[in-house]
mmCIF file of N, CA, C and O in Angstrom:
data_model
loop_
_atom_site.group_PDB
_atom_site.id
_atom_site.type_symbol
_atom_site.label_atom_id
_atom_site.label_comp_id
_atom_site.label_asym_id
_atom_site.label_seq_id
_atom_site.Cartn_x
_atom_site.Cartn_y
_atom_site.Cartn_z
ATOM 1 N N MET A 520 79.903 101.775 110.237
ATOM 2 C CA MET A 520 79.565 100.479 109.771
ATOM 3 C C MET A 520 78.972 99.726 111.000
ATOM 4 O O MET A 520 78.816 98.566 110.986
ATOM 5 N N ASP A 521 79.004 100.317 112.080
ATOM 6 C CA ASP A 521 78.376 99.567 113.255
ATOM 7 C C ASP A 521 76.963 98.857 113.242
ATOM 8 O O ASP A 521 76.563 98.050 113.647
ATOM 9 N N GLN A 522 76.246 99.874 112.361
ATOM 10 C CA GLN A 522 74.886 99.238 112.228
ATOM 11 C C GLN A 522 74.548 98.235 111.147
ATOM 12 O O GLN A 522 73.561 97.935 110.710
ATOM 13 N N MET A 523 75.503 98.044 110.336
ATOM 14 C CA MET A 523 75.470 96.920 109.328
ATOM 15 C C MET A 523 75.968 95.476 109.716
ATOM 16 O O MET A 523 76.541 95.436 110.775
ATOM 17 N N PRO A 524 75.296 94.613 109.061
ATOM 18 C CA PRO A 524 75.783 93.286 109.556
ATOM 19 C C PRO A 524 77.290 92.723 109.699
ATOM 20 O O PRO A 524 78.027 93.340 108.973
ATOM 21 N N GLN A 525 77.596 92.212 110.633
ATOM 22 C CA GLN A 525 79.117 91.799 110.911
ATOM 23 C C GLN A 525 79.361 90.883 110.162
ATOM 24 O O GLN A 525 80.618 90.921 109.859
ATOM 25 N N ASP A 526 78.568 89.681 110.048
ATOM 26 C CA ASP A 526 79.064 88.444 109.206
ATOM 27 C C ASP A 526 79.335 89.106 107.758
ATOM 28 O O ASP A 526 78.420 89.514 107.081
ATOM 29 N N PRO A 527 80.663 88.745 107.309
ATOM 30 C CA PRO A 527 81.005 89.255 105.979
ATOM 31 C C PRO A 527 79.939 88.579 104.646
ATOM 32 O O PRO A 527 79.643 89.441 103.793
ATOM 33 N N MET A 528 79.321 87.522 104.879
ATOM 34 C CA MET A 528 78.437 87.059 103.614
ATOM 35 C C MET A 528 77.211 87.729 103.972
ATOM 36 O O MET A 528 76.620 88.284 103.070
ATOM 37 N N VAL A 529 76.728 88.055 105.003
ATOM 38 C CA VAL A 529 75.448 88.737 105.355
ATOM 39 C C VAL A 529 75.703 90.356 104.835
ATOM 40 O O VAL A 529 74.799 90.765 104.300
ATOM 41 N N LEU A 530 77.012 90.718 105.137
ATOM 42 C CA LEU A 530 77.278 91.996 104.828
ATOM 43 C C LEU A 530 77.176 92.299 103.451
ATOM 44 O O LEU A 530 76.483 93.148 102.676
ATOM 45 N N MET A 531 77.858 91.232 102.634
ATOM 46 C CA MET A 531 77.700 91.285 101.171
ATOM 47 C C MET A 531 76.595 91.228 100.488
ATOM 48 O O MET A 531 75.913 92.223 99.428
ATOM 49 N N GLY A 532 75.606 90.414 101.139
ATOM 50 C CA GLY A 532 74.166 90.509 100.681
ATOM 51 C C GLY A 532 73.388 91.839 101.007
ATOM 52 O O GLY A 532 72.758 92.384 100.195
ATOM 53 N N PHE A 533 73.634 92.335 102.201
ATOM 54 C CA PHE A 533 73.145 93.565 102.418
ATOM 55 C C PHE A 533 73.452 94.746 101.501
ATOM 56 O O PHE A 533 72.606 95.384 100.999
ATOM 57 N N ILE A 534 74.648 94.973 101.217
ATOM 58 C CA ILE A 534 75.180 95.901 100.419
ATOM 59 C C ILE A 534 74.629 95.670 98.914
ATOM 60 O O ILE A 534 74.269 96.711 98.354
ATOM 61 N N ASN A 535 74.922 94.517 98.481
ATOM 62 C CA ASN A 535 74.505 94.269 97.092
ATOM 63 C C ASN A 535 72.619 94.583 96.879
ATOM 64 O O ASN A 535 72.286 95.119 95.874
ATOM 65 N N MET A 536 72.133 94.181 98.140
ATOM 66 C CA MET A 536 70.447 94.412 98.093
ATOM 67 C C MET A 536 70.506 96.247 98.094
ATOM 68 O O MET A 536 69.739 96.732 97.207
ATOM 69 N N LYS A 537 71.302 96.894 98.654
ATOM 70 C CA LYS A 537 71.287 98.072 98.612
ATOM 71 C C LYS A 537 71.419 99.009 97.658
ATOM 72 O O LYS A 537 70.814 99.790 97.117
ATOM 73 N N LEU A 538 72.539 98.263 96.897
ATOM 74 C CA LEU A 538 73.206 98.773 95.594
ATOM 75 C C LEU A 538 71.912 98.454 94.341
ATOM 76 O O LEU A 538 71.644 99.383 93.708
ATOM 77 N N ARG A 539 71.401 97.470 94.609
ATOM 78 C CA ARG A 539 70.575 96.988 93.458
ATOM 79 C C ARG A 539 69.195 97.887 93.627
ATOM 80 O O ARG A 539 68.604 98.435 92.642
ATOM 81 N N ASP A 540 68.599 98.002 95.041
ATOM 82 C CA ASP A 540 67.376 98.908 94.843
ATOM 83 C C ASP A 540 67.536 100.368 95.164
ATOM 84 O O ASP A 540 66.257 100.985 94.875
ATOM 85 N N PHE A 541 68.472 100.777 95.656
ATOM 86 C CA PHE A 541 68.672 102.290 96.023
ATOM 87 C C PHE A 541 69.625 103.050 95.507
ATOM 88 O O PHE A 541 69.613 104.259 95.317
ATOM 89 N N TYR A 542 70.907 102.635 95.022
ATOM 90 C CA TYR A 542 71.977 103.357 94.671
ATOM 91 C C TYR A 542 72.606 102.963 93.407
ATOM 92 O O TYR A 542 72.719 101.831 93.086
ATOM 93 N N PRO A 543 72.896 104.080 92.894
ATOM 94 C CA PRO A 543 73.639 103.947 91.374
ATOM 95 C C PRO A 543 74.928 103.404 91.350
ATOM 96 O O PRO A 543 75.507 102.826 90.411
ATOM 97 N N ASP A 544 75.665 103.525 92.387
ATOM 98 C CA ASP A 544 77.163 103.273 92.638
ATOM 99 C C ASP A 544 77.442 103.174 93.957
ATOM 100 O O ASP A 544 76.652 103.393 94.922
ATOM 101 N N LEU A 545 78.701 102.590 94.364
ATOM 102 C CA LEU A 545 78.917 102.198 95.642
ATOM 103 C C LEU A 545 79.355 103.765 96.349
ATOM 104 O O LEU A 545 79.114 104.073 97.659
ATOM 105 N N ASP A 546 80.057 104.820 95.416
ATOM 106 C CA ASP A 546 79.904 106.000 96.206
ATOM 107 C C ASP A 546 78.886 106.572 96.774
ATOM 108 O O ASP A 546 78.653 107.170 97.923
ATOM 109 N N ALA A 547 77.790 106.297 96.103
ATOM 110 C CA ALA A 547 76.459 106.953 96.434
ATOM 111 C C ALA A 547 75.978 106.173 97.671
ATOM 112 O O ALA A 547 75.512 106.992 98.685
ATOM 113 N N LEU A 548 76.050 105.143 97.907
ATOM 114 C CA LEU A 548 75.789 104.243 98.893
ATOM 115 C C LEU A 548 76.651 104.816 100.338
ATOM 116 O O LEU A 548 75.982 105.000 101.225
ATOM 117 N N CYS A 549 77.956 104.988 100.114
ATOM 118 C CA CYS A 549 78.626 105.217 101.213
ATOM 119 C C CYS A 549 78.437 106.506 101.665
ATOM 120 O O CYS A 549 78.580 106.853 102.853
ATOM 121 N N GLU A 550 78.086 107.604 100.857
ATOM 122 C CA GLU A 550 78.087 108.892 101.076
ATOM 123 C C GLU A 550 76.605 109.002 101.990
ATOM 124 O O GLU A 550 76.605 109.554 103.024
ATOM 125 N N ASP A 551 75.600 108.392 101.303
ATOM 126 C CA ASP A 551 74.163 108.591 101.983
ATOM 127 C C ASP A 551 74.139 107.597 103.176
ATOM 128 O O ASP A 551 73.704 108.210 104.261
ATOM 129 N N MET A 552 75.144 106.582 103.395
ATOM 130 C CA MET A 552 74.943 105.881 104.766
ATOM 131 C C MET A 552 76.231 106.107 105.628
ATOM 132 O O MET A 552 76.350 105.370 106.673
ATOM 133 N N GLN A 553 76.782 107.220 105.261
ATOM 134 C CA GLN A 553 78.057 107.527 105.913
ATOM 135 C C GLN A 553 79.021 106.289 106.323
ATOM 136 O O GLN A 553 79.129 106.043 107.663
ATOM 137 N N VAL A 554 79.468 105.710 105.494
ATOM 138 C CA VAL A 554 80.241 104.492 105.424
ATOM 139 C C VAL A 554 81.580 104.951 104.691
ATOM 140 O O VAL A 554 81.683 105.443 103.772
ATOM 141 N N ASP A 555 82.510 104.483 105.365
ATOM 142 C CA ASP A 555 83.848 104.585 104.779
ATOM 143 C C ASP A 555 84.171 103.446 103.581
ATOM 144 O O ASP A 555 84.229 102.162 104.013
ATOM 145 N N ARG A 556 84.138 103.986 102.404
ATOM 146 C CA ARG A 556 84.209 103.115 101.383
ATOM 147 C C ARG A 556 85.363 102.054 101.312
ATOM 148 O O ARG A 556 85.451 100.976 101.161
ATOM 149 N N SER A 557 86.445 102.860 101.645
ATOM 150 C CA SER A 557 87.806 101.997 101.729
ATOM 151 C C SER A 557 87.685 100.662 102.867
ATOM 152 O O SER A 557 88.261 99.656 102.835
ATOM 153 N N GLU A 558 86.989 101.041 103.822
ATOM 154 C CA GLU A 558 87.105 99.983 105.199
ATOM 155 C C GLU A 558 85.871 99.112 104.626
ATOM 156 O O GLU A 558 86.013 97.809 104.822
ATOM 157 N N LEU A 559 84.801 99.470 104.018
ATOM 158 C CA LEU A 559 83.739 98.347 103.431
ATOM 159 C C LEU A 559 84.689 97.636 102.390
ATOM 160 O O LEU A 559 84.332 96.339 102.435
ATOM 161 N N GLU A 560 85.180 98.136 101.480
ATOM 162 C CA GLU A 560 85.946 97.408 100.403
ATOM 163 C C GLU A 560 86.718 96.310 101.260
ATOM 164 O O GLU A 560 87.042 95.236 100.738
ATOM 165 N N LYS A 561 87.736 96.729 102.183
ATOM 166 C CA LYS A 561 88.587 96.046 102.831
ATOM 167 C C LYS A 561 87.957 94.757 103.727
ATOM 168 O O LYS A 561 88.432 93.763 103.469
ATOM 169 N N ARG A 562 86.844 95.076 104.264
ATOM 170 C CA ARG A 562 86.246 93.824 105.077
ATOM 171 C C ARG A 562 85.607 92.859 104.119
ATOM 172 O O ARG A 562 85.687 91.855 104.215
ATOM 173 N N LEU A 563 85.174 93.194 102.874
ATOM 174 C CA LEU A 563 84.685 92.415 101.916
ATOM 175 C C LEU A 563 85.712 91.749 100.980
ATOM 176 O O LEU A 563 85.742 90.576 100.737
ATOM 177 N N ALA A 564 86.884 92.378 100.780
ATOM 178 C CA ALA A 564 87.966 91.904 100.309
ATOM 179 C C ALA A 564 88.609 90.652 100.861
ATOM 180 O O ALA A 564 89.134 89.627 100.597
ATOM 181 N N GLU A 565 88.616 90.791 102.509
ATOM 182 C CA GLU A 565 89.070 90.073 103.339
ATOM 183 C C GLU A 565 88.505 88.500 102.844
ATOM 184 O O GLU A 565 89.171 87.460 103.369
ATOM 185 N N VAL A 566 87.246 88.630 102.725
ATOM 186 C CA VAL A 566 86.670 87.196 102.234
ATOM 187 C C VAL A 566 86.569 86.814 100.602
ATOM 188 O O VAL A 566 85.565 86.180 100.257
ATOM 189 N N GLY A 567 87.275 87.620 100.083
ATOM 190 C CA GLY A 567 87.314 87.257 98.485
ATOM 191 C C GLY A 567 86.187 88.042 97.800
ATOM 192 O O GLY A 567 86.154 87.689 96.409
ATOM 193 N N PHE A 568 85.527 89.222 98.229
ATOM 194 C CA PHE A 568 84.822 89.889 97.353
ATOM 195 C C PHE A 568 85.299 91.300 96.712
ATOM 196 O O PHE A 568 86.116 91.653 97.724
ATOM 197 N N GLU A 569 84.835 91.658 95.612
ATOM 198 C CA GLU A 569 85.401 92.986 95.146
ATOM 199 C C GLU A 569 84.218 93.769 94.433
ATOM 200 O O GLU A 569 83.582 93.004 94.049
ATOM 201 N N TYR A 570 84.241 95.054 94.529
ATOM 202 C CA TYR A 570 83.213 95.771 93.992
ATOM 203 C C TYR A 570 83.557 95.767 92.237
ATOM 204 O O TYR A 570 84.420 96.098 92.021
ATOM 205 N N ASN A 571 82.471 95.609 91.450
ATOM 206 C CA ASN A 571 82.278 95.563 90.236
ATOM 207 C C ASN A 571 81.295 96.944 89.573
ATOM 208 O O ASN A 571 80.273 96.641 89.799
ATOM 209 N N LEU A 572 82.056 97.813 89.183
ATOM 210 C CA LEU A 572 81.169 99.050 89.018
ATOM 211 C C LEU A 572 80.158 98.834 87.706
ATOM 212 O O LEU A 572 79.057 99.235 87.911
ATOM 213 N N ALA A 573 80.543 98.095 86.755
ATOM 214 C CA ALA A 573 79.681 97.687 85.668
ATOM 215 C C ALA A 573 78.481 96.779 85.910
ATOM 216 O O ALA A 573 77.235 97.297 85.682
ATOM 217 N N ALA A 574 78.754 96.139 87.172
ATOM 218 C CA ALA A 574 77.494 95.476 87.652
ATOM 219 C C ALA A 574 77.059 95.988 89.086
ATOM 220 O O ALA A 574 75.817 95.374 89.322
ATOM 221 N N ASN A 575 77.678 97.067 89.388
ATOM 222 C CA ASN A 575 77.360 97.679 90.581
ATOM 223 C C ASN A 575 76.960 96.625 91.896
ATOM 224 O O ASN A 575 75.921 96.863 92.300
ATOM 225 N N LYS A 576 77.813 95.869 91.944
ATOM 226 C CA LYS A 576 77.531 94.859 93.211
ATOM 227 C C LYS A 576 79.048 94.254 93.661
ATOM 228 O O LYS A 576 79.907 94.398 92.481
ATOM 229 N N PHE A 577 79.070 93.531 94.568
ATOM 230 C CA PHE A 577 80.105 92.810 95.025
ATOM 231 C C PHE A 577 80.177 91.579 94.399
ATOM 232 O O PHE A 577 79.023 91.034 94.554
ATOM 233 N N TRP A 578 81.277 90.816 94.218
ATOM 234 C CA TRP A 578 81.304 89.554 93.859
ATOM 235 C C TRP A 578 82.483 88.913 93.907
ATOM 236 O O TRP A 578 83.553 89.759 94.096
#
């Protein structure tokens, strides 16, 4: 996660863009980018965002 944006709002936008343009779901993104899913979800949950599988994005 070191190469990802540190600001939670920017991180959410970055992840949602990647999900929209390149990945079918969060698991695929995390596997390809070598990111710990639980850590990513925790960081975004701290500012009120959660992953929605049906929409394939955080909100």
